[in-house]
PDB file of C-alpha atoms in Angstrom:
ATOM      1  CA  MET A   1     -26.713  -0.359 -11.496  1.00 74.00           C
ATOM      2  CA  THR A   2     -23.724  -0.201 -13.594  1.00 90.00           C
ATOM      3  CA  PRO A   3     -20.712   0.363 -11.223  1.00 95.00           C
ATOM      4  CA  ARG A   4     -18.600   3.511 -11.103  1.00 96.00           C
ATOM      5  CA  MET A   5     -15.531   1.811 -10.044  1.00 98.00           C
ATOM      6  CA  SER A   6     -14.069  -1.645  -9.902  1.00 98.00           C
ATOM      7  CA  VAL A   7     -12.181  -2.555  -6.658  1.00 98.00           C
ATOM      8  CA  VAL A   8      -9.713  -5.528  -7.099  1.00 98.00           C
ATOM      9  CA  ILE A   9      -8.726  -7.097  -3.542  1.00 98.00           C
ATOM     10  CA  PRO A  10      -6.015  -9.583  -3.919  1.00 97.00           C
ATOM     11  CA  ALA A  11      -6.145 -12.060  -0.760  1.00 97.00           C
ATOM     12  CA  HIS A  12      -3.714 -14.630   0.253  1.00 96.00           C
ATOM     13  CA  ASP A  13      -4.830 -16.480   3.387  1.00 96.00           C
ATOM     14  CA  GLU A  14      -6.670 -13.445   4.601  1.00 96.00           C
ATOM     15  CA  ALA A  15      -9.651 -15.136   6.218  1.00 96.00           C
ATOM     16  CA  ALA A  16      -9.039 -13.567   9.463  1.00 94.00           C
ATOM     17  CA  VAL A  17      -9.097  -9.895   8.220  1.00 95.00           C
ATOM     18  CA  LEU A  18     -11.098  -9.999   4.851  1.00 97.00           C
ATOM     19  CA  GLY A  19     -14.389  -9.760   6.466  1.00 97.00           C
ATOM     20  CA  ARG A  20     -13.675  -6.571   8.210  1.00 96.00           C
ATOM     21  CA  LEU A  21     -13.030  -4.874   4.815  1.00 97.00           C
ATOM     22  CA  LEU A  22     -15.993  -6.362   3.123  1.00 98.00           C
ATOM     23  CA  ASP A  23     -18.277  -5.423   5.986  1.00 97.00           C
ATOM     24  CA  ALA A  24     -17.225  -1.792   5.576  1.00 96.00           C
ATOM     25  CA  LEU A  25     -17.625  -1.981   1.828  1.00 97.00           C
ATOM     26  CA  THR A  26     -20.798  -3.751   1.359  1.00 97.00           C
ATOM     27  CA  GLY A  27     -22.770  -2.165   4.278  1.00 94.00           C
ATOM     28  CA  ASP A  28     -22.745   1.151   2.881  1.00 95.00           C
ATOM     29  CA  PRO A  29     -25.927   2.549   1.036  1.00 94.00           C
ATOM     30  CA  ARG A  30     -23.713   3.500  -1.847  1.00 96.00           C
ATOM     31  CA  ALA A  31     -22.126  -0.073  -2.247  1.00 96.00           C
ATOM     32  CA  ALA A  32     -23.873  -0.797  -5.620  1.00 95.00           C
ATOM     33  CA  GLU A  33     -21.477   1.812  -7.230  1.00 97.00           C
ATOM     34  CA  LEU A  34     -18.523  -0.433  -6.555  1.00 98.00           C
ATOM     35  CA  GLU A  35     -17.788  -3.712  -8.212  1.00 98.00           C
ATOM     36  CA  LEU A  36     -15.937  -5.792  -5.673  1.00 98.00           C
ATOM     37  CA  VAL A  37     -13.564  -8.565  -7.072  1.00 98.00           C
ATOM     38  CA  VAL A  38     -11.705 -10.727  -4.365  1.00 98.00           C
ATOM     39  CA  VAL A  39      -8.937 -12.729  -5.914  1.00 98.00           C
ATOM     40  CA  ALA A  40      -8.190 -15.559  -3.577  1.00 98.00           C
ATOM     41  CA  ASN A  41      -4.673 -16.670  -4.597  1.00 97.00           C
ATOM     42  CA  GLY A  42      -2.901 -19.840  -3.295  1.00 97.00           C
ATOM     43  CA  CYS A  43      -5.073 -19.980  -0.180  1.00 97.00           C
ATOM     44  CA  THR A  44      -4.866 -22.705   2.460  1.00 96.00           C
ATOM     45  CA  ASP A  45      -7.548 -21.106   4.601  1.00 96.00           C
ATOM     46  CA  ALA A  46     -11.149 -20.120   4.108  1.00 97.00           C
ATOM     47  CA  THR A  47     -10.430 -16.649   2.401  1.00 97.00           C
ATOM     48  CA  ALA A  48     -12.560 -17.634  -0.649  1.00 98.00           C
ATOM     49  CA  ASP A  49     -15.407 -18.884   1.539  1.00 98.00           C
ATOM     50  CA  VAL A  50     -15.423 -15.693   3.546  1.00 98.00           C
ATOM     51  CA  ALA A  51     -15.828 -13.616   0.335  1.00 98.00           C
ATOM     52  CA  ARG A  52     -18.410 -15.837  -1.111  1.00 97.00           C
ATOM     53  CA  ALA A  53     -20.539 -15.395   2.071  1.00 97.00           C
ATOM     54  CA  TYR A  54     -21.334 -11.946   0.723  1.00 97.00           C
ATOM     55  CA  GLY A  55     -23.223 -13.284  -2.211  1.00 96.00           C
ATOM     56  CA  ALA A  56     -23.789 -11.273  -5.302  1.00 95.00           C
ATOM     57  CA  SER A  57     -22.132  -8.154  -3.706  1.00 96.00           C
ATOM     58  CA  VAL A  58     -18.656  -9.648  -4.197  1.00 98.00           C
ATOM     59  CA  THR A  59     -17.218 -11.509  -7.178  1.00 98.00           C
ATOM     60  CA  VAL A  60     -14.949 -14.169  -6.216  1.00 98.00           C
ATOM     61  CA  VAL A  61     -12.031 -15.532  -8.319  1.00 98.00           C
ATOM     62  CA  GLU A  62      -9.715 -18.312  -7.124  1.00 98.00           C
ATOM     63  CA  ILE A  63      -6.286 -18.968  -8.598  1.00 97.00           C
ATOM     64  CA  ALA A  64      -3.782 -21.700  -7.369  1.00 97.00           C
ATOM     65  CA  ARG A  65      -0.619 -19.519  -7.466  1.00 96.00           C
ATOM     66  CA  ALA A  66       0.054 -17.691  -4.227  1.00 95.00           C
ATOM     67  CA  SER A  67       1.100 -14.366  -5.881  1.00 95.00           C
ATOM     68  CA  LYS A  68      -0.133 -10.941  -5.511  1.00 95.00           C
ATOM     69  CA  ILE A  69       0.889  -9.922  -9.032  1.00 95.00           C
ATOM     70  CA  ALA A  70      -1.075 -13.024 -10.445  1.00 97.00           C
ATOM     71  CA  ALA A  71      -3.950 -11.933  -8.338  1.00 97.00           C
ATOM     72  CA  LEU A  72      -3.732  -8.376  -9.679  1.00 98.00           C
ATOM     73  CA  GLU A  73      -3.639  -9.797 -13.319  1.00 97.00           C
ATOM     74  CA  ALA A  74      -6.670 -12.056 -12.575  1.00 98.00           C
ATOM     75  CA  GLY A  75      -8.582  -9.235 -11.059  1.00 98.00           C
ATOM     76  CA  ASP A  76      -7.933  -6.997 -14.053  1.00 98.00           C
ATOM     77  CA  GLU A  77      -9.368  -9.708 -16.181  1.00 97.00           C
ATOM     78  CA  GLU A  78     -12.580  -9.865 -14.223  1.00 97.00           C
ATOM     79  CA  ALA A  79     -13.107  -6.337 -13.467  1.00 97.00           C
ATOM     80  CA  SER A  80     -15.266  -4.244 -15.817  1.00 96.00           C
ATOM     81  CA  ALA A  81     -15.188  -0.680 -14.745  1.00 97.00           C
ATOM     82  CA  PHE A  82     -12.824   2.461 -14.558  1.00 97.00           C
ATOM     83  CA  PRO A  83     -11.520   4.010 -12.409  1.00 98.00           C
ATOM     84  CA  ARG A  84     -10.115   0.903 -10.798  1.00 98.00           C
ATOM     85  CA  ALA A  85      -8.933   0.725  -7.211  1.00 98.00           C
ATOM     86  CA  TYR A  86      -6.461  -1.982  -5.918  1.00 98.00           C
ATOM     87  CA  VAL A  87      -7.005  -2.636  -2.287  1.00 98.00           C
ATOM     88  CA  ASP A  88      -5.057  -4.903   0.216  1.00 96.00           C
ATOM     89  CA  ALA A  89      -7.336  -7.292   2.101  1.00 96.00           C
ATOM     90  CA  ASP A  90      -5.895  -6.341   5.364  1.00 94.00           C
ATOM     91  CA  VAL A  91      -6.582  -2.512   5.263  1.00 96.00           C
ATOM     92  CA  LEU A  92      -9.758  -0.699   6.205  1.00 96.00           C
ATOM     93  CA  VAL A  93     -11.226   1.792   3.848  1.00 97.00           C
ATOM     94  CA  ASP A  94     -14.929   2.877   3.251  1.00 97.00           C
ATOM     95  CA  VAL A  95     -17.013   3.465   0.317  1.00 98.00           C
ATOM     96  CA  PRO A  96     -17.118   7.285   0.344  1.00 97.00           C
ATOM     97  CA  THR A  97     -13.372   7.182   0.249  1.00 98.00           C
ATOM     98  CA  LEU A  98     -13.265   4.883  -2.749  1.00 98.00           C
ATOM     99  CA  LEU A  99     -15.885   7.104  -4.466  1.00 98.00           C
ATOM    100  CA  ALA A 100     -13.920  10.245  -3.805  1.00 98.00           C
ATOM    101  CA  LEU A 101     -10.943   8.626  -5.549  1.00 97.00           C
ATOM    102  CA  ALA A 102     -13.273   8.035  -8.604  1.00 98.00           C
ATOM    103  CA  ASP A 103     -14.356  11.570  -8.506  1.00 97.00           C
ATOM    104  CA  GLU A 104     -10.792  12.757  -8.740  1.00 97.00           C
ATOM    105  CA  LEU A 105      -9.812  10.335 -11.425  1.00 97.00           C
ATOM    106  CA  GLU A 106     -12.991  11.247 -13.465  1.00 96.00           C
ATOM    107  CA  ARG A 107     -12.506  15.072 -13.073  1.00 94.00           C
ATOM    108  CA  PRO A 108     -11.388  16.873 -16.201  1.00 93.00           C
ATOM    109  CA  GLY A 109      -7.753  17.498 -15.748  1.00 91.00           C
ATOM    110  CA  GLY A 110      -7.759  15.303 -12.674  1.00 92.00           C
ATOM    111  CA  ALA A 111      -5.146  12.886 -11.655  1.00 95.00           C
ATOM    112  CA  LEU A 112      -4.249   9.561 -13.493  1.00 97.00           C
ATOM    113  CA  VAL A 113      -3.453   7.837 -10.178  1.00 96.00           C
ATOM    114  CA  ALA A 114      -4.673   8.738  -6.682  1.00 96.00           C
ATOM    115  CA  SER A 115      -4.850   7.393  -3.141  1.00 95.00           C
ATOM    116  CA  PRO A 116      -6.484   8.511   0.054  1.00 95.00           C
ATOM    117  CA  ARG A 117      -4.141   9.511   3.011  1.00 91.00           C
ATOM    118  CA  LEU A 118      -2.638   6.673   4.791  1.00 91.00           C
ATOM    119  CA  GLU A 119      -2.999   6.322   8.713  1.00 91.00           C
ATOM    120  CA  VAL A 120      -0.966   3.667  10.348  1.00 92.00           C
ATOM    121  CA  ASP A 121      -2.640   2.126  13.255  1.00 93.00           C
ATOM    122  CA  THR A 122      -0.069   1.476  16.056  1.00 95.00           C
ATOM    123  CA  ASP A 123      -2.574   0.486  18.602  1.00 93.00           C
ATOM    124  CA  GLY A 124      -0.994  -2.531  20.534  1.00 93.00           C
ATOM    125  CA  ALA A 125       2.358  -2.145  18.844  1.00 95.00           C
ATOM    126  CA  SER A 126       5.636  -1.744  20.922  1.00 97.00           C
ATOM    127  CA  TRP A 127       7.234   1.606  21.905  1.00 97.00           C
ATOM    128  CA  LEU A 128       9.959   1.233  19.344  1.00 97.00           C
ATOM    129  CA  VAL A 129       7.379   0.574  16.538  1.00 96.00           C
ATOM    130  CA  ARG A 130       5.478   3.611  17.642  1.00 96.00           C
ATOM    131  CA  GLN A 131       8.441   6.004  17.663  1.00 97.00           C
ATOM    132  CA  HIS A 132       9.465   4.912  14.183  1.00 96.00           C
ATOM    133  CA  TYR A 133       6.125   5.814  12.894  1.00 94.00           C
ATOM    134  CA  ARG A 134       5.993   9.236  14.684  1.00 95.00           C
ATOM    135  CA  VAL A 135       9.025  10.122  12.620  1.00 96.00           C
ATOM    136  CA  TRP A 136       8.072   8.436   9.397  1.00 92.00           C
ATOM    137  CA  ALA A 137       4.968  10.672   9.284  1.00 89.00           C
ATOM    138  CA  LEU A 138       7.278  13.539   8.644  1.00 91.00           C
ATOM    139  CA  THR A 139       9.255  12.229   5.774  1.00 89.00           C
ATOM    140  CA  ASP A 140       9.105  13.488   2.085  1.00 81.00           C
ATOM    141  CA  TYR A 141       7.866  10.159   1.066  1.00 75.00           C
ATOM    142  CA  ARG A 142       4.798  10.454   3.333  1.00 74.00           C
ATOM    143  CA  ARG A 143       4.118  13.986   2.629  1.00 68.00           C
ATOM    144  CA  ALA A 144       4.546  14.510  -1.067  1.00 64.00           C
ATOM    145  CA  GLY A 145       1.949  12.587  -3.246  1.00 64.00           C
ATOM    146  CA  HIS A 146       2.137   9.312  -1.473  1.00 73.00           C
ATOM    147  CA  ILE A 147       0.629   6.647  -3.457  1.00 79.00           C
ATOM    148  CA  GLY A 148      -0.182   2.995  -2.446  1.00 74.00           C
ATOM    149  CA  SER A 149       0.881   1.149   0.780  1.00 82.00           C
ATOM    150  CA  GLY A 150      -2.567  -0.552   0.574  1.00 92.00           C
ATOM    151  CA  VAL A 151      -4.897   1.475  -1.534  1.00 96.00           C
ATOM    152  CA  TYR A 152      -4.563   3.085  -4.794  1.00 96.00           C
ATOM    153  CA  ALA A 153      -6.749   3.785  -7.797  1.00 97.00           C
ATOM    154  CA  LEU A 154      -6.199   4.366 -11.525  1.00 98.00           C
ATOM    155  CA  SER A 155      -8.112   5.925 -14.273  1.00 97.00           C
ATOM    156  CA  SER A 156      -8.433   4.059 -17.504  1.00 97.00           C
ATOM    157  CA  ALA A 157      -5.674   6.368 -18.974  1.00 97.00           C
ATOM    158  CA  GLY A 158      -3.573   5.635 -15.869  1.00 97.00           C
ATOM    159  CA  ARG A 159      -4.015   1.972 -16.231  1.00 97.00           C
ATOM    160  CA  ALA A 160      -2.921   2.294 -19.834  1.00 96.00           C
ATOM    161  CA  ARG A 161       0.465   3.515 -18.831  1.00 94.00           C
ATOM    162  CA  PHE A 162       1.630  -0.143 -18.572  1.00 93.00           C
ATOM    163  CA  GLY A 163       0.431  -3.572 -19.807  1.00 94.00           C
ATOM    164  CA  ARG A 164       0.821  -6.667 -17.892  1.00 94.00           C
ATOM    165  CA  TRP A 165       1.872  -6.256 -14.332  1.00 94.00           C
ATOM    166  CA  PRO A 166       5.578  -6.744 -13.727  1.00 90.00           C
ATOM    167  CA  ASP A 167       6.772  -9.532 -11.474  1.00 87.00           C
ATOM    168  CA  VAL A 168       7.735  -7.229  -8.551  1.00 85.00           C
ATOM    169  CA  ILE A 169       7.186  -7.268  -4.792  1.00 83.00           C
ATOM    170  CA  ALA A 170       6.437  -3.521  -4.578  1.00 83.00           C
ATOM    171  CA  ASP A 171       3.433  -3.136  -6.921  1.00 90.00           C
ATOM    172  CA  ASP A 172       2.317   0.168  -5.204  1.00 88.00           C
ATOM    173  CA  ARG A 173       5.912   1.844  -5.572  1.00 86.00           C
ATOM    174  CA  PHE A 174       6.015   0.520  -9.044  1.00 89.00           C
ATOM    175  CA  VAL A 175       2.645   2.332  -9.911  1.00 91.00           C
ATOM    176  CA  GLN A 176       3.632   5.510  -7.911  1.00 87.00           C
ATOM    177  CA  GLN A 177       6.845   5.942  -9.909  1.00 85.00           C
ATOM    178  CA  LEU A 178       5.050   5.508 -13.356  1.00 90.00           C
ATOM    179  CA  PHE A 179       3.606   8.950 -12.790  1.00 90.00           C
ATOM    180  CA  LEU A 180       5.086  12.428 -12.362  1.00 89.00           C
ATOM    181  CA  PRO A 181       4.083  14.404  -9.291  1.00 86.00           C
ATOM    182  CA  GLU A 182       1.568  16.381 -11.042  1.00 89.00           C
ATOM    183  CA  GLU A 183      -0.141  13.335 -12.380  1.00 93.00           C
ATOM    184  CA  ARG A 184      -0.873  11.716  -9.003  1.00 91.00           C
ATOM    185  CA  ARG A 185      -2.910  12.955  -6.158  1.00 93.00           C
ATOM    186  CA  THR A 186      -3.317  12.107  -2.375  1.00 92.00           C
ATOM    187  CA  LEU A 187      -6.744  12.985  -0.999  1.00 94.00           C
ATOM    188  CA  ASP A 188      -6.024  14.449   2.377  1.00 90.00           C
ATOM    189  CA  ALA A 189      -9.662  14.701   3.281  1.00 94.00           C
ATOM    190  CA  HIS A 190      -9.992  10.890   3.050  1.00 95.00           C
ATOM    191  CA  GLU A 191      -8.036   8.073   4.757  1.00 94.00           C
ATOM    192  CA  PHE A 192      -7.501   4.505   5.129  1.00 95.00           C
ATOM    193  CA  SER A 193      -5.729   2.548   7.752  1.00 94.00           C
ATOM    194  CA  VAL A 194      -3.162  -0.095   7.930  1.00 91.00           C
ATOM    195  CA  ARG A 195      -2.152  -1.772  11.174  1.00 91.00           C
ATOM    196  CA  SER A 196       1.484  -1.720  11.727  1.00 92.00           C
ATOM    197  CA  ALA A 197       3.592  -4.723  12.889  1.00 93.00           C
ATOM    198  CA  ARG A 198       3.336  -5.192  16.565  1.00 92.00           C
ATOM    199  CA  THR A 199       6.901  -6.032  17.423  1.00 94.00           C
ATOM    200  CA  ILE A 200      10.145  -4.438  16.329  1.00 95.00           C
ATOM    201  CA  GLY A 201      11.441  -7.697  14.959  1.00 94.00           C
ATOM    202  CA  SER A 202       8.364  -8.086  12.706  1.00 93.00           C
ATOM    203  CA  HIS A 203       8.676  -4.470  11.625  1.00 93.00           C
ATOM    204  CA  LEU A 204      12.205  -4.744  10.537  1.00 93.00           C
ATOM    205  CA  ARG A 205      11.520  -8.002   8.636  1.00 92.00           C
ATOM    206  CA  ARG A 206       8.546  -6.479   6.801  1.00 88.00           C
ATOM    207  CA  SER A 207      10.601  -3.163   6.191  1.00 89.00           C
ATOM    208  CA  THR A 208      13.366  -5.268   4.667  1.00 90.00           C
ATOM    209  CA  ARG A 209      11.188  -6.963   2.309  1.00 84.00           C
ATOM    210  CA  ILE A 210       9.649  -3.594   1.150  1.00 81.00           C
ATOM    211  CA  ALA A 211      13.069  -2.199   0.781  1.00 83.00           C
ATOM    212  CA  ARG A 212      14.094  -5.081  -1.252  1.00 80.00           C
ATOM    213  CA  GLY A 213      11.074  -4.901  -3.580  1.00 77.00           C
ATOM    214  CA  ASN A 214      11.989  -1.086  -4.279  1.00 76.00           C
ATOM    215  CA  LEU A 215      15.405  -2.027  -5.255  1.00 77.00           C
ATOM    216  CA  GLU A 216      14.248  -4.546  -7.601  1.00 74.00           C
ATOM    217  CA  LEU A 217      11.968  -2.251  -9.507  1.00 72.00           C
ATOM    218  CA  PRO A 218      12.820  -1.858 -13.320  1.00 63.00           C
ATOM    219  CA  ASP A 219      14.636   1.246 -13.976  1.00 60.00           C
ATOM    220  CA  GLU A 220      13.266   1.740 -17.361  1.00 53.00           C
ATOM    221  CA  VAL A 221       9.614   2.385 -16.396  1.00 52.00           C
ATOM    222  CA  GLN A 222      10.493   4.927 -13.572  1.00 53.00           C
ATOM    223  CA  ARG A 223       9.319   8.358 -14.638  1.00 54.00           C
ATOM    224  CA  ALA A 224       9.042  10.100 -11.265  1.00 56.00           C
ATOM    225  CA  THR A 225      12.416  10.342  -9.649  1.00 54.00           C
ATOM    226  CA  ASP A 226      12.798  11.061  -5.886  1.00 57.00           C
ATOM    227  CA  ALA A 227      14.739  13.958  -4.583  1.00 62.00           C
ATOM    228  CA  PRO A 228      18.429  13.013  -3.823  1.00 64.00           C
ATOM    229  CA  THR A 229      18.730  11.010  -0.499  1.00 66.00           C
ATOM    230  CA  GLY A 230      20.708  13.823   1.215  1.00 73.00           C
ATOM    231  CA  ALA A 231      18.115  16.321   0.501  1.00 82.00           C
ATOM    232  CA  ARG A 232      15.278  14.097   1.820  1.00 81.00           C
ATOM    233  CA  ALA A 233      17.280  13.466   4.978  1.00 87.00           C
ATOM    234  CA  THR A 234      17.922  17.174   5.418  1.00 90.00           C
ATOM    235  CA  ASN A 235      14.170  17.994   5.176  1.00 90.00           C
ATOM    236  CA  LEU A 236      13.439  15.345   7.599  1.00 92.00           C
ATOM    237  CA  VAL A 237      16.234  16.442  10.067  1.00 94.00           C
ATOM    238  CA  ARG A 238      14.773  20.142   9.821  1.00 93.00           C
ATOM    239  CA  ARG A 239      11.369  19.059  10.799  1.00 95.00           C
ATOM    240  CA  VAL A 240      12.488  16.917  13.717  1.00 95.00           C
ATOM    241  CA  ALA A 241      14.768  19.566  15.008  1.00 94.00           C
ATOM    242  CA  ALA A 242      11.686  21.899  15.496  1.00 94.00           C
ATOM    243  CA  ARG A 243      10.178  19.231  17.673  1.00 95.00           C
ATOM    244  CA  PRO A 244      12.230  18.463  20.652  1.00 94.00           C
ATOM    245  CA  ARG A 245       9.707  15.725  21.828  1.00 95.00           C
ATOM    246  CA  LEU A 246      10.663  13.775  18.686  1.00 95.00           C
ATOM    247  CA  TRP A 247      14.525  13.616  19.190  1.00 95.00           C
ATOM    248  CA  PRO A 248      14.337  10.254  21.001  1.00 95.00           C
ATOM    249  CA  ALA A 249      12.079   8.947  18.457  1.00 96.00           C
ATOM    250  CA  PHE A 250      14.412  10.068  15.596  1.00 95.00           C
ATOM    251  CA  GLY A 251      17.249   7.974  17.117  1.00 95.00           C
ATOM    252  CA  VAL A 252      14.879   4.959  16.906  1.00 96.00           C
ATOM    253  CA  TYR A 253      13.862   5.875  13.339  1.00 95.00           C
ATOM    254  CA  ALA A 254      17.513   6.209  12.148  1.00 94.00           C
ATOM    255  CA  LEU A 255      18.200   2.745  13.080  1.00 95.00           C
ATOM    256  CA  THR A 256      14.621   1.206  11.916  1.00 95.00           C
ATOM    257  CA  SER A 257      14.968   2.839   8.532  1.00 92.00           C
ATOM    258  CA  THR A 258      18.589   2.164   7.695  1.00 91.00           C
ATOM    259  CA  LEU A 259      18.978  -1.416   8.880  1.00 92.00           C
ATOM    260  CA  PRO A 260      16.154  -2.731   6.491  1.00 89.00           C
ATOM    261  CA  LYS A 261      17.714  -0.890   3.569  1.00 87.00           C
ATOM    262  CA  ALA A 262      21.286  -2.180   4.308  1.00 89.00           C
ATOM    263  CA  ARG A 263      20.013  -5.814   4.631  1.00 87.00           C
ATOM    264  CA  ALA A 264      18.013  -5.460   1.399  1.00 84.00           C
ATOM    265  CA  ARG A 265      20.844  -4.510  -0.526  1.00 84.00           C
ATOM    266  CA  ARG A 266      22.820  -7.435   0.838  1.00 86.00           C
ATOM    267  CA  LEU A 267      20.076  -9.768  -0.197  1.00 83.00           C
ATOM    268  CA  VAL A 268      19.921  -8.390  -3.637  1.00 78.00           C
ATOM    269  CA  ALA A 269      23.705  -8.526  -4.023  1.00 79.00           C
ATOM    270  CA  GLU A 270      23.699 -12.238  -2.799  1.00 76.00           C
ATOM    271  CA  ARG A 271      20.539 -13.120  -4.607  1.00 69.00           C
ATOM    272  CA  GLY A 272      19.284 -14.267  -1.172  1.00 53.00           C
ATOM    273  CA  GLU A 273      15.775 -15.156  -0.427  1.00 51.00           C
ATOM    274  CA  ALA A 274      14.109 -13.489   2.521  1.00 47.00           C
ATOM    275  CA  GLU A 275      12.716 -16.004   5.076  1.00 45.00           C
ATOM    276  CA  TRP A 276       9.401 -14.286   5.520  1.00 41.00           C
ATOM    277  CA  ALA A 277       6.470 -13.592   3.211  1.00 45.00           C
ATOM    278  CA  ARG A 278       4.547 -10.907   5.430  1.00 54.00           C
ATOM    279  CA  ASP A 279       3.933  -9.775   9.043  1.00 59.00           C
ATOM    280  CA  GLN A 280       1.474 -11.814  10.884  1.00 61.00           C
ATOM    281  CA  THR A 281       1.664  -9.756  14.118  1.00 61.00           C
ATOM    282  CA  SER A 282      -0.639  -7.256  12.556  1.00 60.00           C
ATOM    283  CA  ARG A 283      -3.221  -9.836  11.874  1.00 60.00           C
ATOM    284  CA  ALA A 284      -3.168 -11.552  15.131  1.00 59.00           C
ATOM    285  CA  THR A 285      -5.833  -9.293  16.688  1.00 47.00           C
ATOM    286  CA  ALA A 286      -7.922  -8.495  13.583  1.00 47.00           C
TER     287      ALA A 286
END
């Protein structure tokens, strides 16, 4: 069967979690409609072996460089079908959700880029982390055409919007900002899940890395600008004000959302290097 959609899965030392995703994607009756390409990049663990264990259901590409961007490039070179989904190895998404993205991107007049609805799994996370995400769920970023954070898909025309992948940290934010709001779609009827950091320290470190990645995006390729910061903050305050039970959580969110941005700005100004690559606490219980 000719696949309807290619799925590129960059994976750096993801042996502990990759099988969970591949089980979900290969175990579905419609799995043959997807071309699965796992790109093991710079791995020092059994990531490639985990992927190869699925036989012909998964194409495995290995590259020496530990780089998500290099993995995305290698995945694009191997993949053959459009629409094309880019899926982080540590998320959980199913085949019907990915095929729903394909339906949207193939629909006449449909979106050029699309994502399912993101659900953050905070089971096992600290109280502070859980409060952050209670308020984050009400932000404009979360509610207005959110693309990425683990899963996004592009039509052929959407992928033609840019050439080689730029050397950025925030590939999902880069992609979202290439498209005007009317060109992108979040499928509210379909979801994928991402595990949150378990501790507030790990959450802040990961958030700083994300904020830094957003600051380093090239301005010349950004088409879809955000509403002014003040307007976004006002919208959030209005939503929280109507929910008194969220007021303590809002105090947590005010700190957990501003501290990473401040540190990211300092790191960029100082050309400093972050001392972490990713959060490990969300993978510890996978």
